[in-house]
Coordinates of C-alpha atoms and ligand atoms in Angstrom, one line a residue:
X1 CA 0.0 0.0 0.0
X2 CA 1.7 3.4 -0.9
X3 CA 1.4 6.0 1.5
X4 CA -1.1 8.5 -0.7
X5 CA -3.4 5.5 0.2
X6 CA -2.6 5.4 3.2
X7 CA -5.9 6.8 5.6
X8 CA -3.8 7.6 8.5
X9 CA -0.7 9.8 5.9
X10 CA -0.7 13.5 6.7
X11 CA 0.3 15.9 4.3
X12 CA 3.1 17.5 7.2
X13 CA 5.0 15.7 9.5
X14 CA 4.4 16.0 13.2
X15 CA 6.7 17.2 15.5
X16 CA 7.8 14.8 18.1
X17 CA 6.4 17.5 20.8
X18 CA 3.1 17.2 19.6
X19 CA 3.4 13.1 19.0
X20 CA 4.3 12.6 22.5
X21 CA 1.1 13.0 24.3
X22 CA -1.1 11.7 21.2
X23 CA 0.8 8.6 21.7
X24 CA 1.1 8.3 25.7
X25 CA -3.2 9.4 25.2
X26 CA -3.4 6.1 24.0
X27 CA -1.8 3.7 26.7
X28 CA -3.6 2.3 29.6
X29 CA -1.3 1.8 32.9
X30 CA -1.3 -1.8 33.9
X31 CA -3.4 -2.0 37.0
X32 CA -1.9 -5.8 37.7
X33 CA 0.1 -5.2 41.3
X34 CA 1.8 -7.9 42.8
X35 CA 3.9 -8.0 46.3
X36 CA 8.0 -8.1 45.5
X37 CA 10.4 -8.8 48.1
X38 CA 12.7 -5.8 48.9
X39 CA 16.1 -7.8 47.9
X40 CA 14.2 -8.0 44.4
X41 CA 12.6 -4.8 43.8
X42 CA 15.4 -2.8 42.1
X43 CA 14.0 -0.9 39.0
X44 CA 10.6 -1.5 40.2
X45 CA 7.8 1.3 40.7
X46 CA 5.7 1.5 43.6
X47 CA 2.1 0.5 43.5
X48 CA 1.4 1.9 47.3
X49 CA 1.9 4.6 49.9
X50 CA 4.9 3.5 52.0
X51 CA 4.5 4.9 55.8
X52 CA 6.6 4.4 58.3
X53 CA 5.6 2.8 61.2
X54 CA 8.4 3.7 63.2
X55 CA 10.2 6.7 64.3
X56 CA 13.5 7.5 62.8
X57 CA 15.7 7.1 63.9
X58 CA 14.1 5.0 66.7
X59 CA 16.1 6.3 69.6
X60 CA 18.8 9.3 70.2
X61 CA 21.6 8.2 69.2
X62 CA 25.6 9.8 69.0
X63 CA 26.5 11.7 66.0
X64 CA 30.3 11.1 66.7
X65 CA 32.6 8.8 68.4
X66 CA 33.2 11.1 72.0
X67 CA 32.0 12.0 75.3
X68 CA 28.4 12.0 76.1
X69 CA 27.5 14.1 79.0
X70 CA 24.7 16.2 80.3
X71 CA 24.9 20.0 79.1
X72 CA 24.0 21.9 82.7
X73 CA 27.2 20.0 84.1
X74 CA 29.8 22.0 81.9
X75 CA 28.8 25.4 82.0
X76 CA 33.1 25.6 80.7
X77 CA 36.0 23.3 80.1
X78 CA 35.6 21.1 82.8
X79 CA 36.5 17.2 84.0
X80 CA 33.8 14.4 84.3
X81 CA 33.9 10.9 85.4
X82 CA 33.7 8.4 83.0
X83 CA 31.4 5.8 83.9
X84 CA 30.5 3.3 81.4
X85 CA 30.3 3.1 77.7
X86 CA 27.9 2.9 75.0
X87 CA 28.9 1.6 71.6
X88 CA 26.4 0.7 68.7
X89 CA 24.4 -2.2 69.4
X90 CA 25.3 -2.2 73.1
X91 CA 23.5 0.6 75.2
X92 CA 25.0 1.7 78.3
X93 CA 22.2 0.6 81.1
X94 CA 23.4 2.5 84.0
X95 CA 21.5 5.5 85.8
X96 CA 22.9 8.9 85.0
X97 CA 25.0 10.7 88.0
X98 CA 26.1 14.2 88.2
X99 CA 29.6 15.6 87.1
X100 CA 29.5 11.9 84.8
X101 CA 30.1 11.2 81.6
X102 CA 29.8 8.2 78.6
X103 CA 32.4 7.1 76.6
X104 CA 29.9 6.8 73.3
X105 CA 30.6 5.8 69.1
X106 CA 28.8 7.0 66.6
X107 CA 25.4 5.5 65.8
X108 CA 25.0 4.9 69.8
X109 CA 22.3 5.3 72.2
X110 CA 22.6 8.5 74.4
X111 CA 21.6 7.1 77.6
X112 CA 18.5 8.5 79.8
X113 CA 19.5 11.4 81.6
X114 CA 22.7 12.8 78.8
X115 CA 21.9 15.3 76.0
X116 CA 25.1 16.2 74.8
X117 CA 28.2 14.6 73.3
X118 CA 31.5 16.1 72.7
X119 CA 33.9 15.0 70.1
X120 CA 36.7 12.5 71.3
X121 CA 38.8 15.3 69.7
X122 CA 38.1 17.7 72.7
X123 CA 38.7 15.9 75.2
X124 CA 42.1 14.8 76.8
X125 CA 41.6 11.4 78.8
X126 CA 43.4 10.5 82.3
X127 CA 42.3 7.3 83.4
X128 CA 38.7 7.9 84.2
X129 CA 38.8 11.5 84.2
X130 CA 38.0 13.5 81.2
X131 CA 38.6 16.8 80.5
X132 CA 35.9 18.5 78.1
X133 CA 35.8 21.5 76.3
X134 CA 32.1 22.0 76.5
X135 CA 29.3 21.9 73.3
X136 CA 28.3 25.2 72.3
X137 CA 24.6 23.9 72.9
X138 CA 22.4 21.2 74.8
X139 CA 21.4 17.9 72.3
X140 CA 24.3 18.9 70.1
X141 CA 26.0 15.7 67.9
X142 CA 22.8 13.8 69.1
X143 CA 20.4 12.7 66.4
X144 CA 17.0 13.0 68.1
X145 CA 14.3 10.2 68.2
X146 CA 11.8 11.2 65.8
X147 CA 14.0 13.5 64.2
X148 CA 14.2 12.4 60.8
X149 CA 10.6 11.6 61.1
X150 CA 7.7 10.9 63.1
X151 CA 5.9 7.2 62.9
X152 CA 2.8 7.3 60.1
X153 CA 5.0 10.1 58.1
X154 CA 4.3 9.0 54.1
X155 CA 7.6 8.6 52.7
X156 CA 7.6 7.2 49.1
X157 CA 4.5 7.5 46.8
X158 CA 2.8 5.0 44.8
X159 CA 4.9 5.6 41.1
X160 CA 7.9 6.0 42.6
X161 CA 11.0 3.8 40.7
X162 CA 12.8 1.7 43.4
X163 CA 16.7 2.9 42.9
X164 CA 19.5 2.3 44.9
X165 CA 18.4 5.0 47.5
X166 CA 14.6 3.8 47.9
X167 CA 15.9 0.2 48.4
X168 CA 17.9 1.7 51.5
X169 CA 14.5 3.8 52.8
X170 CA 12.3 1.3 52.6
X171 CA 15.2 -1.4 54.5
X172 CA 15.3 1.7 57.0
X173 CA 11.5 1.5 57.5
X174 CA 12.1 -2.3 58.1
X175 CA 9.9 -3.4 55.0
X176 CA 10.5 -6.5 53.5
X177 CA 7.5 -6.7 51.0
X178 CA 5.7 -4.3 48.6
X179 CA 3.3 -4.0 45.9
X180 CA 4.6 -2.9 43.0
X181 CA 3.4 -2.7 39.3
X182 CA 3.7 -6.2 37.7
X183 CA 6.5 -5.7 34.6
X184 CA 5.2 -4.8 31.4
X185 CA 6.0 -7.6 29.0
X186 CA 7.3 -6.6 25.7
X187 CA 7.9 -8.8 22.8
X188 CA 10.8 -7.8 19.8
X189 CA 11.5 -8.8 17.0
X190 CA 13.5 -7.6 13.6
X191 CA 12.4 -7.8 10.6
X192 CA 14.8 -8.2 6.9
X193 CA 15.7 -10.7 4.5
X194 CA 19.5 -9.1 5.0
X195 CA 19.2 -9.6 8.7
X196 CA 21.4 -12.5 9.7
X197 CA 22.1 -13.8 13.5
X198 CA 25.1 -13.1 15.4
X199 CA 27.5 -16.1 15.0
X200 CA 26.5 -17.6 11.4
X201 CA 28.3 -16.4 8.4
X202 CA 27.1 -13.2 6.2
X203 CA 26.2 -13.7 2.8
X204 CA 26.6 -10.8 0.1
X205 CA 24.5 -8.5 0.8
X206 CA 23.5 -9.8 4.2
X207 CA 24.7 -7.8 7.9
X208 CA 24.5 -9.0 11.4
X209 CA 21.3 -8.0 13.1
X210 CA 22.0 -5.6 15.8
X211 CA 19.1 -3.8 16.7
X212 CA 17.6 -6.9 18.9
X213 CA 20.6 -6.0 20.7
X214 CA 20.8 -2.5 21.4
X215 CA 16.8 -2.8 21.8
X216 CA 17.3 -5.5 23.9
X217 CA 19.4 -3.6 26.4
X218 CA 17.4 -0.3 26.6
X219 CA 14.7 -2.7 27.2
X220 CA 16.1 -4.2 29.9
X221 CA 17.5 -0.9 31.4
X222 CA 13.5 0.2 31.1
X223 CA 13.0 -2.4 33.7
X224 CA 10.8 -4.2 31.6
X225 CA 10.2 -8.5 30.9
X226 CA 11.4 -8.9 27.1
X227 CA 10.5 -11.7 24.8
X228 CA 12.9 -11.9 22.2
X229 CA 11.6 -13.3 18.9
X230 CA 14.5 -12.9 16.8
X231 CA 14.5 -11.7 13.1
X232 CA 11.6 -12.4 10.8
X233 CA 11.5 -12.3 7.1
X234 CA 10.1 -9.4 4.9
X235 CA 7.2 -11.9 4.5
X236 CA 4.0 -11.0 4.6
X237 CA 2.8 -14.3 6.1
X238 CA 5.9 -15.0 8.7
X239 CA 5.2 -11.0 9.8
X240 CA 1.8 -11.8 10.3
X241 CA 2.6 -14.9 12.4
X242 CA 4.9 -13.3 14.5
X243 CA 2.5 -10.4 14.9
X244 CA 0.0 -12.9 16.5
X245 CA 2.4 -14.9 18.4
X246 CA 3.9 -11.5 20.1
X247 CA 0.5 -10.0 20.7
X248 CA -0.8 -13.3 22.6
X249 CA 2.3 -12.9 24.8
X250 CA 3.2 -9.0 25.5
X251 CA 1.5 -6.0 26.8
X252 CA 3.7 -4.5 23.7
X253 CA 5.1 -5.4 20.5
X254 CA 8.3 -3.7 19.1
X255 CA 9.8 -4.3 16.0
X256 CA 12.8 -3.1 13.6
X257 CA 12.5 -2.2 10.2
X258 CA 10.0 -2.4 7.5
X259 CA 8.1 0.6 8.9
X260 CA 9.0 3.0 5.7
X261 CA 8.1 3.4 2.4
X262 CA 10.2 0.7 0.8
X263 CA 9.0 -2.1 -1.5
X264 CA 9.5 -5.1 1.5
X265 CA 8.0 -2.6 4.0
X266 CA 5.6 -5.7 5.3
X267 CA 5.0 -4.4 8.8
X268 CA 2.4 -2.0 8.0
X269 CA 0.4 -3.6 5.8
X270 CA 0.0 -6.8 8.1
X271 CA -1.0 -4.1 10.7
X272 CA -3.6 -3.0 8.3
X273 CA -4.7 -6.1 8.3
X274 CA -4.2 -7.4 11.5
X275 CA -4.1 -4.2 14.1
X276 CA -4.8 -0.6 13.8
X277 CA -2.0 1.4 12.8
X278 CA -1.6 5.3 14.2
X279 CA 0.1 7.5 12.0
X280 CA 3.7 7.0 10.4
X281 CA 5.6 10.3 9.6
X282 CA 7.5 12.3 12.9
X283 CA 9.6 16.1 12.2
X284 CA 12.6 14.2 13.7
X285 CA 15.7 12.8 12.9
X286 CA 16.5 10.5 13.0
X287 CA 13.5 8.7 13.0
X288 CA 11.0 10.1 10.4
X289 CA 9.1 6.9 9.9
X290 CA 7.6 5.8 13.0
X291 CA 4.5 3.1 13.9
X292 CA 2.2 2.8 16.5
X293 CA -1.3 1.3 16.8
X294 CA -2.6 -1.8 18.4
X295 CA -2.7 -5.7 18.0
X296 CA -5.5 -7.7 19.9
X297 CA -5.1 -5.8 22.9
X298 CA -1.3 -5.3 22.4
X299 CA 0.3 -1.9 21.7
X300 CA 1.8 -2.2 19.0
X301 CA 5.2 0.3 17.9
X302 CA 7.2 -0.4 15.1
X303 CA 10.7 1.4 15.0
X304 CA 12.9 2.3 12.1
X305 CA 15.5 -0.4 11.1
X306 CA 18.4 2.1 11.3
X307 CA 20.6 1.6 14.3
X308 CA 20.8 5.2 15.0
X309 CA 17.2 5.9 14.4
X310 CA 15.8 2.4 16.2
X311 CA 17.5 3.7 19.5
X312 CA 16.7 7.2 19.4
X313 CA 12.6 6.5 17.9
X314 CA 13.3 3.7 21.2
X315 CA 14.5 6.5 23.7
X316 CA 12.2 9.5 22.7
X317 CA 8.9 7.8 21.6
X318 CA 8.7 4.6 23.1
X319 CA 10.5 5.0 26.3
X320 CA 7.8 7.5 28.0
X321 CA 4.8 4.8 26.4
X322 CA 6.7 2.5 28.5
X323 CA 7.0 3.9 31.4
X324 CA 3.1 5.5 31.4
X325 CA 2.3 1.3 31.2
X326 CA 4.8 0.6 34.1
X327 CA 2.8 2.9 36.4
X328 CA 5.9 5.7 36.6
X329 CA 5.1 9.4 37.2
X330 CA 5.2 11.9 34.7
X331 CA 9.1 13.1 34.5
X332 CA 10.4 16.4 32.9
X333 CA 13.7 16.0 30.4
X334 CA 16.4 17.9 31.7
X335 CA 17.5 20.4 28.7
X336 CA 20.6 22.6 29.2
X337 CA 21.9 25.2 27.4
X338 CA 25.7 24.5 26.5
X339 CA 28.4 26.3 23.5
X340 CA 28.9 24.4 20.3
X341 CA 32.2 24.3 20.0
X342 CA 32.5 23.1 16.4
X343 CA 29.8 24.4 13.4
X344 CA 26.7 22.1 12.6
X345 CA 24.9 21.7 9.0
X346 CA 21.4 21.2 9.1
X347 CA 18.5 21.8 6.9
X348 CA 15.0 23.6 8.5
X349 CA 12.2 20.8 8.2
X350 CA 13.0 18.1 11.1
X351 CA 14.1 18.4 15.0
X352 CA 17.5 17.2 14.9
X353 CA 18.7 14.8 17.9
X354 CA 22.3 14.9 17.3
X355 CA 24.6 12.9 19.2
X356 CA 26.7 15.2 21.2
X357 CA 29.8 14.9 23.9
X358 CA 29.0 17.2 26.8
X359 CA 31.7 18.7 28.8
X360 CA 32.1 21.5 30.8
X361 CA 35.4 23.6 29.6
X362 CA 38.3 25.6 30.9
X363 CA 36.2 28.6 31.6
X364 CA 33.8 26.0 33.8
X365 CA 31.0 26.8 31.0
X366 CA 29.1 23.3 29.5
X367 CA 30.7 23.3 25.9
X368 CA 29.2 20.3 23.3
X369 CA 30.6 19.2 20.2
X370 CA 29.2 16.2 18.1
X371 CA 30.3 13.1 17.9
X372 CA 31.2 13.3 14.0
X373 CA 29.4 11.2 11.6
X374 CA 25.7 11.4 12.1
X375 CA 24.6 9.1 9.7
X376 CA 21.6 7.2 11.2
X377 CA 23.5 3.8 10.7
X378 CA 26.7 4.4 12.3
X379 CA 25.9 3.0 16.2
X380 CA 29.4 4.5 16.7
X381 CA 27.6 8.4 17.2
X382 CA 25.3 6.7 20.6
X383 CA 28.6 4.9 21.2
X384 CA 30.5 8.2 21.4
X385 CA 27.5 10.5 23.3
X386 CA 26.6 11.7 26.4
X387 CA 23.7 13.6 25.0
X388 CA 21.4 14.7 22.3
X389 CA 21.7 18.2 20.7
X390 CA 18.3 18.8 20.3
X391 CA 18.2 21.3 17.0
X392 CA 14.7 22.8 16.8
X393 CA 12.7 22.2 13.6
X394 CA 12.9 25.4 11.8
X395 CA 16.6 25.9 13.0
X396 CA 19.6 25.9 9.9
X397 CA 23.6 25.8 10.4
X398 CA 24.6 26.6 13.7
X399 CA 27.9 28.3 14.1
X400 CA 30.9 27.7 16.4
X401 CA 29.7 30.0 19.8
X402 CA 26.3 29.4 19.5
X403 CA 24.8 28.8 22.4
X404 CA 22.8 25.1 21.8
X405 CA 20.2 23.0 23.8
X406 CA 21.2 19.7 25.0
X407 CA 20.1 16.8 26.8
X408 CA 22.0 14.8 28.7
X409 CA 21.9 11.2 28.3
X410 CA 19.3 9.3 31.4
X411 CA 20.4 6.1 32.7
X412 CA 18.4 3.6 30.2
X413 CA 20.5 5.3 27.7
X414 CA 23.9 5.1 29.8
Ligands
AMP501 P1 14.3 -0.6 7.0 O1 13.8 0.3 8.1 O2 13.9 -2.0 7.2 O3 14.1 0.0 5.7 O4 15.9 -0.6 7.3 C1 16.7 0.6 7.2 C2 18.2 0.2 7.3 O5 18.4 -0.4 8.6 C3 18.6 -0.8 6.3 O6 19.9 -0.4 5.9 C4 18.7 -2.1 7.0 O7 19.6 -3.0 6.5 C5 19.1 -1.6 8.4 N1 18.5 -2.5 9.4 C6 17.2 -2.9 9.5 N2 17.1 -3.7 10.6 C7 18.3 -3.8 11.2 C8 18.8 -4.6 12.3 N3 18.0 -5.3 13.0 N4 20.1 -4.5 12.6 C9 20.9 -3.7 11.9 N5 20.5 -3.0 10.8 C10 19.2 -3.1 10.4
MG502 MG1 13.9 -3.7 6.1

């Protein structure tokens, strides 16, 4: 089917801005939860309110290894008795006594009748006398029960990704279970007859499929369960039979290739067919041919087949569908303003996402250069980046000086 037949063609392209939300209008969160153990919720997103149900931290406790004491006892530098000692894990269980004080390490309790502890480094020890300089103030290197927060306090939000630092809050809160969003299941496949696997030998004509792999990874970086499906023929009927098989197994289907205007451009016509295909043509590049629509009850997105292109349709356009389905909260793309440091060609028509290397220069200003070659199937430009230079649609040549906007790379892309 040629595109001027095509009921879904538009006469413009549509910028990537306006795609975004017409796109993420049509995905429905998964409302599957199901409880994770902490030690295997990395990457996850929440699915609940997480209180607390404990005050933290639970008890006052030394902010440094020293002395503690009670403040109204050193009005100056003064001596104190030492006592007895409290160390983490073992709490000192004596009463307190005037003109007395507790040898203490960090992370200790500050026993029942002390409120102050002075560092080890002001004070000068003579058997069990110590003489302290005194704190400036009562409670001062003690971390207060309660003071981080109060039991019942909410402290993650349902949609909130589990990283490094929420697995540590939610082991501080002493939770061992949540619910979280179940994974979004995603099955890929390539398609073209010039595709061959990794390991056999090419043919003339024929090159190693790759974008299984780079997909593949982002996928897996996006936190999501893959089903890998390898690379299909541009045949009508094996498209078609994969189309079913990855749509009876996934929440989405991705595929490579076979989404433009070429002769063996299968893909869309099976959709015809089979699905309900979107709309085709974005104002980017790379990336001007583009798929989306749905099969059974499947999404169904269907990215270019050049390297460069598959990642980046992958990272701008497919990315926030993902995470929309995962159950993640809206996020904002950091843009920054940097100095090209080297010209750029580029014709008015089509948001450029070049790859850029961000840095920050002599004169502590961001600087960004590209990474050369921006030919959509040279991997070697994502390989290269730390960021996009986003080049708005209507924008020409940029010069040398000019200030440009960039985006640094997030950590699927990483
Ligand atoms: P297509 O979108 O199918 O027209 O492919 C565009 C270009 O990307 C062609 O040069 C293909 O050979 C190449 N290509 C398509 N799929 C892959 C793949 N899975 N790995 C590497 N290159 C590919
Ligand atoms: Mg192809």
């Amino acid at each position: 089917m040629s595109m001027s037949q095509d009921p879904c063609a538009r006469p413009q392209l549509l910028h990537p801005d306006e795609a975004v939300p017409m796109l993420l209008q049509q995905i429905i969160p998964l409302y599957e939860t199901e409880t994770v153990p902490l030690s295997e919720a990395l990457g996850r997103i929440l699915a609940e309110d997480l209180c607390s149900s404990i005050e933290l931290p639970p008890f006052n406790n030394s902010g440094m290894d020293g002395y503690a004491y009670r403040f109204a006892d050193l009005p100056g530098k003064g001596t104190l008795t030492v006592i007895g000692k409290s160390f983490a894990g073992h709490p000192y269980h004596g009463e307190y006594r005037p003109g007395s004080c507790i040898r203490i390490m960090t992370g200790a309790t500050v026993p029942e009748g002390y409120d102050t502890v002075q560092m080890q480094e002001y004070a000068t020890v003579d058997g069990t006398q110590v003489t302290l300089e005194p704190c400036s103030e009562q409670w001062e290197n003690v971390r207060l029960r309660g003071g981080e927060m109060a039991a019942g306090t909410k402290v993650l939000t349902s949609g909130t990704e589990i990283r490094a630092a929420e697995m540590g809050i939610i082991a501080t809160l002493g939770i061992s279970h949540l619910r979280a969003y179940r994974r979004a299941r995603v099955a890929f496949f390539s398609t073209g007859d010039e595709l061959r696997p990794i390991g056999s030998e090419l043919a003339p004509g024929q090159i190693y499929d790759s974008n299984r792999y780079s997909i593949k990874a982002l996928l897996m970086k996006a936190g999501v369960e893959w089903i890998d499906l390898g690379v299909i023929k541009d045949d009508p009927e094996a498209i078609r039979q994969a189309f079913r098989e990855a749509a009876a197994k996934a929440d989405m289907v991705l595929t490579s290739g076979g989404v433009s205007v070429g002769d063996a451009d299968f893909t869309k016509q099976v959709l015809d067919e089979e699905g309900k295909i979107t709309f085709w043509k974005l104002a980017m590049k790379p990336g001007k041919p583009f798929a989306m629509g749905k099969i059974g009850d499947a999404v169904f997105c269907g990215l270019p087949g050049n390297p460069v292109s598959s990642m980046v349709t992958f990272y701008k356009l497919v990315l926030p569908l993902l995470r929309k389905l995962q159950g993640h909260k809206p996020a904002s793309t950091l843009q920054l303003q940097a100095v090209l440091t080297s010209a750029i060609r580029k014709k008015p028509g089509r948001v450029e996402f070049q790859r850029g290397i961000l840095s920050q220069g002599s004169d502590g200003k961001l600087q960004v250069c590209t990474t050369g070659s921006q030919d959509s199937s040279q991997l070697s430009s994502m390989h290269l980046a730390n960021c996009f230079i986003v080049l708005a649609q209507q924008q020409g040549n940029t010069q040398a000086g000019e200030l440009v906007t960039v985006e640094p790379f997030n950590p699927v892309l990483c």
